[in-house]
PDB file of C-alpha atoms and ligand atoms in Angstrom:
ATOM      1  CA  UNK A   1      21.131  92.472-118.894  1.00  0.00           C
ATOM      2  CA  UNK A   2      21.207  94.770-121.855  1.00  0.00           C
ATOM      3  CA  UNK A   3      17.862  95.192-123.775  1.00  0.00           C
ATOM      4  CA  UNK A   4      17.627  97.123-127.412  1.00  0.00           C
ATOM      5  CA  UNK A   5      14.037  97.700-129.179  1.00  0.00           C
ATOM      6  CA  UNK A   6      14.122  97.736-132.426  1.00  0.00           C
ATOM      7  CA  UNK A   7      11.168 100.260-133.079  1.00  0.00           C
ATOM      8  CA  UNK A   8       9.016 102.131-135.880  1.00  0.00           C
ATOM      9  CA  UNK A   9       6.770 104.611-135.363  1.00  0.00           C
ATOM     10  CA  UNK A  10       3.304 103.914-136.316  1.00  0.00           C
ATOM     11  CA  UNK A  11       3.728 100.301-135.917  1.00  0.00           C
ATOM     12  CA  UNK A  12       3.511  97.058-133.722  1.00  0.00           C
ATOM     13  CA  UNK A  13       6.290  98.459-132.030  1.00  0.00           C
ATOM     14  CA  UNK A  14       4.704 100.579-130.066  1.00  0.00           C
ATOM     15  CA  UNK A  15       2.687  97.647-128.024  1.00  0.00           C
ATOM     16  CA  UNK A  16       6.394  96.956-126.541  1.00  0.00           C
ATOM     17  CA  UNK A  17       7.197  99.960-126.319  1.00  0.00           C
ATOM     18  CA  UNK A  18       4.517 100.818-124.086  1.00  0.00           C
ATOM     19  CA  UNK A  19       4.789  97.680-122.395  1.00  0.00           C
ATOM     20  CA  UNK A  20       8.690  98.930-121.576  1.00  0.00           C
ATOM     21  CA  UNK A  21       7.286 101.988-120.446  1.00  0.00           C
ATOM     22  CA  UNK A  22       4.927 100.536-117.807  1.00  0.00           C
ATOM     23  CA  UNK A  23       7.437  98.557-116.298  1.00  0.00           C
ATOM     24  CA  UNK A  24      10.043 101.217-116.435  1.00  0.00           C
ATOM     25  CA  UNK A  25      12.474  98.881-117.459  1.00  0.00           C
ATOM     26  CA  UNK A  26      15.424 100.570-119.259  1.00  0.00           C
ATOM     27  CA  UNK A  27      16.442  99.772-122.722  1.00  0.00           C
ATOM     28  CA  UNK A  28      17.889 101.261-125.707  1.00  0.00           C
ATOM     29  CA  UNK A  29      15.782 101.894-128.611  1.00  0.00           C
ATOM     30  CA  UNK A  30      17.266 101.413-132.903  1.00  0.00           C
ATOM     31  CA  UNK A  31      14.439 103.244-134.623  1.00  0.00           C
ATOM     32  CA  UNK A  32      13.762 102.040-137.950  1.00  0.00           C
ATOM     33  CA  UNK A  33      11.683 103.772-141.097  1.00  0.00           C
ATOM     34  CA  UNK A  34       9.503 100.965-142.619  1.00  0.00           C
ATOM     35  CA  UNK A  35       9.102 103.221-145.897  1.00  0.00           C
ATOM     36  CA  UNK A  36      12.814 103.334-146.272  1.00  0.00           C
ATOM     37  CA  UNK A  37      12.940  99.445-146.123  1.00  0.00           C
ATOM     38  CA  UNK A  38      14.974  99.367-143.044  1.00  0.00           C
ATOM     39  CA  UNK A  39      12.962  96.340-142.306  1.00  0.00           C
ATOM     40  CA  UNK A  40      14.146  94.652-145.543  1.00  0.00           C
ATOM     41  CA  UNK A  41      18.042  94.874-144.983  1.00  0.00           C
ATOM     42  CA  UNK A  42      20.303  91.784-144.140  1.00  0.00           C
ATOM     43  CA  UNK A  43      21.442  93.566-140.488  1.00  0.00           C
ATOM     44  CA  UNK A  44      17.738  93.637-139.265  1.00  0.00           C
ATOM     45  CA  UNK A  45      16.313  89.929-141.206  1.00  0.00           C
ATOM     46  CA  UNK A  46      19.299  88.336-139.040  1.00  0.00           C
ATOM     47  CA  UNK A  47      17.588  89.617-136.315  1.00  0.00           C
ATOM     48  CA  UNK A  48      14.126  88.654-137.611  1.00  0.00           C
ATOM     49  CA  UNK A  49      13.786  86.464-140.821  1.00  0.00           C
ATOM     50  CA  UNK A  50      10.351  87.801-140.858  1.00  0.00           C
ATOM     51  CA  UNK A  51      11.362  91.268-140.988  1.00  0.00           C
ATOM     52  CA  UNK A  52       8.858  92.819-139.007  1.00  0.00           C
ATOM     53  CA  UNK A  53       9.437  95.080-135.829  1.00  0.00           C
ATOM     54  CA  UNK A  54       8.895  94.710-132.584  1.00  0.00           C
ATOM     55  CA  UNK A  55      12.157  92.867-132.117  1.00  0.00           C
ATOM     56  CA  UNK A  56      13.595  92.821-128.613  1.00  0.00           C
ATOM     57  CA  UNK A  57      17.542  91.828-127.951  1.00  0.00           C
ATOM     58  CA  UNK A  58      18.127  91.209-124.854  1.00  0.00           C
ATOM     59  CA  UNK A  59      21.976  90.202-123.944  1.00  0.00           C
ATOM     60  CA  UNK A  60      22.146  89.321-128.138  1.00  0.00           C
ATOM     61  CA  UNK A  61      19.783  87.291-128.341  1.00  0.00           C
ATOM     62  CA  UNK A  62      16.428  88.310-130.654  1.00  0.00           C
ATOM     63  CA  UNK A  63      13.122  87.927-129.291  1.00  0.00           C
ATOM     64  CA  UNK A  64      10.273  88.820-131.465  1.00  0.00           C
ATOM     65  CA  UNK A  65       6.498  88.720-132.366  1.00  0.00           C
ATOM     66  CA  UNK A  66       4.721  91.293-129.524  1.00  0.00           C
ATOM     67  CA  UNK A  67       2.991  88.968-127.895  1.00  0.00           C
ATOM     68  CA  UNK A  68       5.819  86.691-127.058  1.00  0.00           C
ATOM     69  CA  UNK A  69       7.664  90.061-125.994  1.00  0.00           C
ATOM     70  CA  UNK A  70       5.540  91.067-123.694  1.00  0.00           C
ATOM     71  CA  UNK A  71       4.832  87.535-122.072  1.00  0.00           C
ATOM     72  CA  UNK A  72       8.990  87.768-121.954  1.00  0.00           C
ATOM     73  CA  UNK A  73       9.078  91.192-120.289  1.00  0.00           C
ATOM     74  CA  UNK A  74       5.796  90.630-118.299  1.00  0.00           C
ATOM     75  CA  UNK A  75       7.777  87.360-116.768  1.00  0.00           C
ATOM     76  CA  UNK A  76      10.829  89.167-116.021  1.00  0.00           C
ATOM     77  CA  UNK A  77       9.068  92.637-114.371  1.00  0.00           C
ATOM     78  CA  UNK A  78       5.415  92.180-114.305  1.00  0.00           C
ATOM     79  CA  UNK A  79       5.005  90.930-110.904  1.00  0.00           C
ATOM     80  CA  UNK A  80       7.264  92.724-109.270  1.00  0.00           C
ATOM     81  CA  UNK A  81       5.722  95.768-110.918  1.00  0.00           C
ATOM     82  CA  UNK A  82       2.097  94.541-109.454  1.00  0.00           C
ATOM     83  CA  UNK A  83       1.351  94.628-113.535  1.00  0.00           C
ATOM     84  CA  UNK A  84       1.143  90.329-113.943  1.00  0.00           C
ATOM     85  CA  UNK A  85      -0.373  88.057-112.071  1.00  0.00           C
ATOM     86  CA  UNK A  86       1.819  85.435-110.435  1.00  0.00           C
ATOM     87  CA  UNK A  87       1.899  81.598-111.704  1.00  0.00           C
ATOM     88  CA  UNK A  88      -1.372  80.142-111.764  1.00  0.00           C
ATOM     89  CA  UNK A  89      -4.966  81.022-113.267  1.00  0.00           C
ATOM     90  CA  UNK A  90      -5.064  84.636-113.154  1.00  0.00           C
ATOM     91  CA  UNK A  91      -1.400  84.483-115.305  1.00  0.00           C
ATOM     92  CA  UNK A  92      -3.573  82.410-117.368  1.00  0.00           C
ATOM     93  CA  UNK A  93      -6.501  84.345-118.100  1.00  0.00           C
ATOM     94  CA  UNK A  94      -3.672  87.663-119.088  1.00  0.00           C
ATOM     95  CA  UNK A  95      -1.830  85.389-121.574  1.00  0.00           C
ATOM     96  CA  UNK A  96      -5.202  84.831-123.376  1.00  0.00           C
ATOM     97  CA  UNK A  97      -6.061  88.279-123.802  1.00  0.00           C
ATOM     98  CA  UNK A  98      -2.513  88.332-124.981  1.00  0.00           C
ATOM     99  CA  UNK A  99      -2.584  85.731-127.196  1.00  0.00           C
ATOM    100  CA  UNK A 100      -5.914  86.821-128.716  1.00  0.00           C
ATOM    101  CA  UNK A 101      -4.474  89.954-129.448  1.00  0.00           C
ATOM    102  CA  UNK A 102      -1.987  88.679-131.323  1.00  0.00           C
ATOM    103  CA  UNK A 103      -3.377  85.930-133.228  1.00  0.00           C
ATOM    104  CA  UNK A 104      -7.285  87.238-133.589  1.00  0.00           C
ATOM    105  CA  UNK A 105      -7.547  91.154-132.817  1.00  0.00           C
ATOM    106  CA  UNK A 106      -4.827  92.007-134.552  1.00  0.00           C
ATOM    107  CA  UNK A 107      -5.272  90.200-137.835  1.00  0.00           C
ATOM    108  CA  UNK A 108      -8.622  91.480-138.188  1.00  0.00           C
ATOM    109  CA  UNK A 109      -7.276  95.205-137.860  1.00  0.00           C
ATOM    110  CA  UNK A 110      -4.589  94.443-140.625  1.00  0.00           C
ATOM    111  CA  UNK A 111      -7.392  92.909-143.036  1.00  0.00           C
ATOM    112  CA  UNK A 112      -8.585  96.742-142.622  1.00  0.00           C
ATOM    113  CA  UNK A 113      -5.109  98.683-142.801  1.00  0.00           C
ATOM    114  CA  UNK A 114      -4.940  96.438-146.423  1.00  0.00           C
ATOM    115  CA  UNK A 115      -8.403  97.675-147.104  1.00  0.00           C
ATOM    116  CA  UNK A 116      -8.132 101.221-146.510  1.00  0.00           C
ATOM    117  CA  UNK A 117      -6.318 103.920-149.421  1.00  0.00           C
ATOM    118  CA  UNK A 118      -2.572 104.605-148.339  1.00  0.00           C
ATOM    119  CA  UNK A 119      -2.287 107.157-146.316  1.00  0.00           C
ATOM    120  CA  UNK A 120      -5.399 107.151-144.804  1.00  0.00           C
ATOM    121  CA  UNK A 121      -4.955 106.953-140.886  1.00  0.00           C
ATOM    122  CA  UNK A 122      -4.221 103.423-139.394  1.00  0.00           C
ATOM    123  CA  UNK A 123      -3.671 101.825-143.535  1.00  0.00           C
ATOM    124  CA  UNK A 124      -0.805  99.738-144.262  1.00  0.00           C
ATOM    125  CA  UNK A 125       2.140 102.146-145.175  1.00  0.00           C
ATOM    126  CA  UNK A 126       3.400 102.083-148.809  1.00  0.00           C
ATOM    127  CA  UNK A 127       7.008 100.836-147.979  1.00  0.00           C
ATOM    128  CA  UNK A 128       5.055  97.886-145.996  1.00  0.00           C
ATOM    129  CA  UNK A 129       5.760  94.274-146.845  1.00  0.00           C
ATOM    130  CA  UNK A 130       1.569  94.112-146.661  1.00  0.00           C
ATOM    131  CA  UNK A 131       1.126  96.817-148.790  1.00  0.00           C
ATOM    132  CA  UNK A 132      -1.514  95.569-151.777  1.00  0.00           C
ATOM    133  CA  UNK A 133      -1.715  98.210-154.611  1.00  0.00           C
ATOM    134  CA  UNK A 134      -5.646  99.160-154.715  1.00  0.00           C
ATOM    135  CA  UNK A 135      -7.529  96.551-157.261  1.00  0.00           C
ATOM    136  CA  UNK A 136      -5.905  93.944-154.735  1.00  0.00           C
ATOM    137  CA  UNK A 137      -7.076  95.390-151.596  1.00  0.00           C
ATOM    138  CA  UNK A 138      -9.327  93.661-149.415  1.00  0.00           C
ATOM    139  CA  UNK A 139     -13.131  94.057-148.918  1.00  0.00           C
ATOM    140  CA  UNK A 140     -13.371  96.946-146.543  1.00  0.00           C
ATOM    141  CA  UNK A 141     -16.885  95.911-145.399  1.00  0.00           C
ATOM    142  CA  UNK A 142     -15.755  92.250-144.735  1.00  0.00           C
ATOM    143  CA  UNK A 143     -12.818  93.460-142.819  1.00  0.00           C
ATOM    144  CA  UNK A 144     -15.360  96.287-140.543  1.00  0.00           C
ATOM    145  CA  UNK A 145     -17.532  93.260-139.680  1.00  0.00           C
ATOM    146  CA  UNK A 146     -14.860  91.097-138.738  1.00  0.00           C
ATOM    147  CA  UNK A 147     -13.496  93.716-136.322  1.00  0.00           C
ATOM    148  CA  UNK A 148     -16.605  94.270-135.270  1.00  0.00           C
ATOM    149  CA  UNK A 149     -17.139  90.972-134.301  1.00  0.00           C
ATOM    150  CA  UNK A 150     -13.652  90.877-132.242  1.00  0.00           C
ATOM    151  CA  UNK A 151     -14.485  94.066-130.761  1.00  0.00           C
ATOM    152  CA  UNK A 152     -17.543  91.947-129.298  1.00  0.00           C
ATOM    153  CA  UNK A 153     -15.806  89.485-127.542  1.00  0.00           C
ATOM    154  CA  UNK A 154     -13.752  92.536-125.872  1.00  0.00           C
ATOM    155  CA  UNK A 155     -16.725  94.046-124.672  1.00  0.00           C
ATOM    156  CA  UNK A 156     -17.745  90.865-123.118  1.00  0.00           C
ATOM    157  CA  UNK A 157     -14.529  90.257-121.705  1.00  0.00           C
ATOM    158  CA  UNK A 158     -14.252  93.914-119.863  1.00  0.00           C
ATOM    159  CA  UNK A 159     -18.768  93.237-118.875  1.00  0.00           C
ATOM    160  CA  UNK A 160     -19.101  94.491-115.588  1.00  0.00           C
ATOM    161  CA  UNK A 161     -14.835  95.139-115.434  1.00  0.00           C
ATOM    162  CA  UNK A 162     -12.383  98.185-115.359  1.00  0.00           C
ATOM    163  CA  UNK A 163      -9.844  96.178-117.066  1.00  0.00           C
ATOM    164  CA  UNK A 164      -9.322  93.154-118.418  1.00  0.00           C
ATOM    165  CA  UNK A 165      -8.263  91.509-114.951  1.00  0.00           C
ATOM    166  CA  UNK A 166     -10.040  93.326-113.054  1.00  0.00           C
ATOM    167  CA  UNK A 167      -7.084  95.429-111.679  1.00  0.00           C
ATOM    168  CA  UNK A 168      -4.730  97.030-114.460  1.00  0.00           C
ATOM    169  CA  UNK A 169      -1.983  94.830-115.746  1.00  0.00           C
ATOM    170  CA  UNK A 170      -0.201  94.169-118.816  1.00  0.00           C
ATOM    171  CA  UNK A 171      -2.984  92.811-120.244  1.00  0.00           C
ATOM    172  CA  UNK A 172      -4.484  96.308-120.982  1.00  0.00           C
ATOM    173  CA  UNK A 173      -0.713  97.434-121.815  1.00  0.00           C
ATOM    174  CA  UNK A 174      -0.775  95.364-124.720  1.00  0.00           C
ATOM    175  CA  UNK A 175      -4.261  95.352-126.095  1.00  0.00           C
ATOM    176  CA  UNK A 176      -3.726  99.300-125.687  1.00  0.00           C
ATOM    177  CA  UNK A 177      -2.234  99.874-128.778  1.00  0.00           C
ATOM    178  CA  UNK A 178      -3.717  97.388-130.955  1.00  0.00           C
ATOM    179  CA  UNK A 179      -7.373  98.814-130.028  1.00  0.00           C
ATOM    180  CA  UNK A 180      -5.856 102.749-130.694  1.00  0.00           C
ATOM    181  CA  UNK A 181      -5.042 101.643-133.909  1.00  0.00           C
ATOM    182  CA  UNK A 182      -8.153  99.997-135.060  1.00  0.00           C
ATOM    183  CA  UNK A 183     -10.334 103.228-133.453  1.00  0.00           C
ATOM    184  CA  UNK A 184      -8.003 105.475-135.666  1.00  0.00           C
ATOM    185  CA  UNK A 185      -9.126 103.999-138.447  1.00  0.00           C
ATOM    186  CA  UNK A 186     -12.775 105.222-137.696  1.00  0.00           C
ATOM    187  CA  UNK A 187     -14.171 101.945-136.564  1.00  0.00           C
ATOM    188  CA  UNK A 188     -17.005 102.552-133.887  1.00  0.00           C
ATOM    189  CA  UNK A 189     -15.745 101.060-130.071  1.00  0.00           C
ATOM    190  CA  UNK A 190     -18.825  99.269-128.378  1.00  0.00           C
ATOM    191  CA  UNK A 191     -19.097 101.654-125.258  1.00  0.00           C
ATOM    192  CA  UNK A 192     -17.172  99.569-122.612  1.00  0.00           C
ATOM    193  CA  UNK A 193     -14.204  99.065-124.855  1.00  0.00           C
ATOM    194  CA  UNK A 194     -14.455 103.140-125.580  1.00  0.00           C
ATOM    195  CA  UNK A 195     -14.656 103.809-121.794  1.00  0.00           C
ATOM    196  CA  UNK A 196     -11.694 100.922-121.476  1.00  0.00           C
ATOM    197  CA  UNK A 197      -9.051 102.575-124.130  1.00  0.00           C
ATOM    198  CA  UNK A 198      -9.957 105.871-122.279  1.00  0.00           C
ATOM    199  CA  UNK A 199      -9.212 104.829-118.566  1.00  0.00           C
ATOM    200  CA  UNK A 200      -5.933 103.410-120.146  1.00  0.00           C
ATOM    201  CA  UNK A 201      -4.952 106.464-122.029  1.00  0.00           C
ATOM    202  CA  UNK A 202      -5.216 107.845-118.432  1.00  0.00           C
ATOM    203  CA  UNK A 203      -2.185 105.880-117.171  1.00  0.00           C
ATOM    204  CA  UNK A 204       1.120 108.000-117.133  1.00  0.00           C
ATOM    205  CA  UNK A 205       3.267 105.491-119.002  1.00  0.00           C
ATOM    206  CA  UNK A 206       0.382 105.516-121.857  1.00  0.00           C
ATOM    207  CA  UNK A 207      -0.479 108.943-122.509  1.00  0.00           C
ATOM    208  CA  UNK A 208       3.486 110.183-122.401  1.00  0.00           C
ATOM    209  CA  UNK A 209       4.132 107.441-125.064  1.00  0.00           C
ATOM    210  CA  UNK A 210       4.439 108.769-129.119  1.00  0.00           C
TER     211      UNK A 210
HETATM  212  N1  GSH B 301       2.736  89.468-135.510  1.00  0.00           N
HETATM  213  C1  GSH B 301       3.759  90.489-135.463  1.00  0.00           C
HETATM  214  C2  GSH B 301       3.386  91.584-136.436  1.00  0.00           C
HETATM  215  C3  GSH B 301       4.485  92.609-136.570  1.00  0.00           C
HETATM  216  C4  GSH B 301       4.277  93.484-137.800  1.00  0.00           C
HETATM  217  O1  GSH B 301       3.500  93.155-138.709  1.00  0.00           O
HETATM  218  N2  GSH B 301       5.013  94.596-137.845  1.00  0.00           N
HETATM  219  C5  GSH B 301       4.917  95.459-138.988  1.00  0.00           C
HETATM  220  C6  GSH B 301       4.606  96.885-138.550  1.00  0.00           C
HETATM  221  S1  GSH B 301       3.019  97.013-137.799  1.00  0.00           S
HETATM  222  C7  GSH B 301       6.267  95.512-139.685  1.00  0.00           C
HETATM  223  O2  GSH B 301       7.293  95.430-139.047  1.00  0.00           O
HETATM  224  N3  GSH B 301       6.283  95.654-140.987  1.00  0.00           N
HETATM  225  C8  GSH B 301       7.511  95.792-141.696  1.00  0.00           C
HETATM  226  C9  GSH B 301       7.319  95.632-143.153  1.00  0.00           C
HETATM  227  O3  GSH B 301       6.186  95.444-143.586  1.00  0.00           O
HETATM  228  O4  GSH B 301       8.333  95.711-143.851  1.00  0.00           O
HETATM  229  C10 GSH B 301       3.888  91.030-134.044  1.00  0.00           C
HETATM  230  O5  GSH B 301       2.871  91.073-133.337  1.00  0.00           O
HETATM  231  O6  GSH B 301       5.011  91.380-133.634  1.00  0.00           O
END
């Protein structure tokens, strides 16, 4: 088994790339420069049509969107690792906080990185295929309250919790990054998501990554 990330810094990437890291799994990493439109050439869209990292090859064959990534890797390693639950409910309940991630959390922190001038921390970089010049931006208010709202249901989900399990697992690896993000970009953590993202940042893997 040979496994390549294709990486870029400030980016989705780095959910896999942490997720790698936890499960000290080795790989090789391509690192691409979104601003330079490495995402945009032919080599990388025949790896993903969408042209958007993370992509993972393993033994030539792409796998991308993060979430599917790290259900991939987590199915491989995770147990092994004590970082997944085995087959059943528990494996359940940690590919819904994946899933939501991916499909709710996230989404809600791009509607900001659109809002937000270029440049600013956690904003949509220029070379970006979501870049919107500025009198096409979204409503920056709108996209606070919808995060907000997300960042409710994560409180709820870590009530009366150190993680999202329980126990750390995967789970945490890849909300990790997406909930970074969104506090760089100055958006107020409801206190047991704050104390969550620091406990994680607390994990070796975590605070060595870039
Ligand atoms: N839903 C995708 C989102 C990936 C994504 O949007 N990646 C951005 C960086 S954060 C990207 O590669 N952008 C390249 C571009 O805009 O050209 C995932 O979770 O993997």
């Amino acid at each position: 088994m040979s496994l390549t990330l294709y990486f870029a810094p400030n980016s989705t990437a780095s959910i896999t790339a942490a997720v790698l890291a936890e499960l000290a799994v080795p790989h090789a990493v391509v690192r691409l420069d979104i601003d330079a439109g490495d995402t945009r050439r032919p080599e990388f869209l025949a790896l993903n049509p969408n042209g958007r990292v993370p992509v993972l090859v393993d033994a030539g064959v792409p796998i991308w969107e993060s979430a599917a990534i790290t259900l991939y890797l987590a199915e491989l390693y995770g147990s092994v690792a004590g970082l997944y639950p085995a087959p059943g409910p528990r494996r359940g309940e940690a590919m819904t906080w994946i899933a939501w991630a991916s499909t709710k959390l996230s989404p809600a922190g791009g509607l900001l990185a659109a809002a937000l001038p270029t440049g600013t921390d956690g904003a949509v970089q220029a070379g970006s295929a979501d870049w919107l010049p500025p009198d096409q931006r979204p409503d920056e208010a709108r996209a606070r309250a919808a995060l907000a709202r997300c960042l409710g249901v994560l409180e709820q989900g870590l009530a009366g919790k150190d993680y999202l399990l329980g126990a750390y697992s995967l789970a945490d690896t890849h909300l990790f990054g997406f909930v970074g993000w969104i506090a760089g970009m100055a958006v107020p953590l409801p206190p047991g998501v704050a104390a969550w993202l620091e406990r994680c940042a607390q994990r070796p893997a975590l605070a060595a990554m870039e």
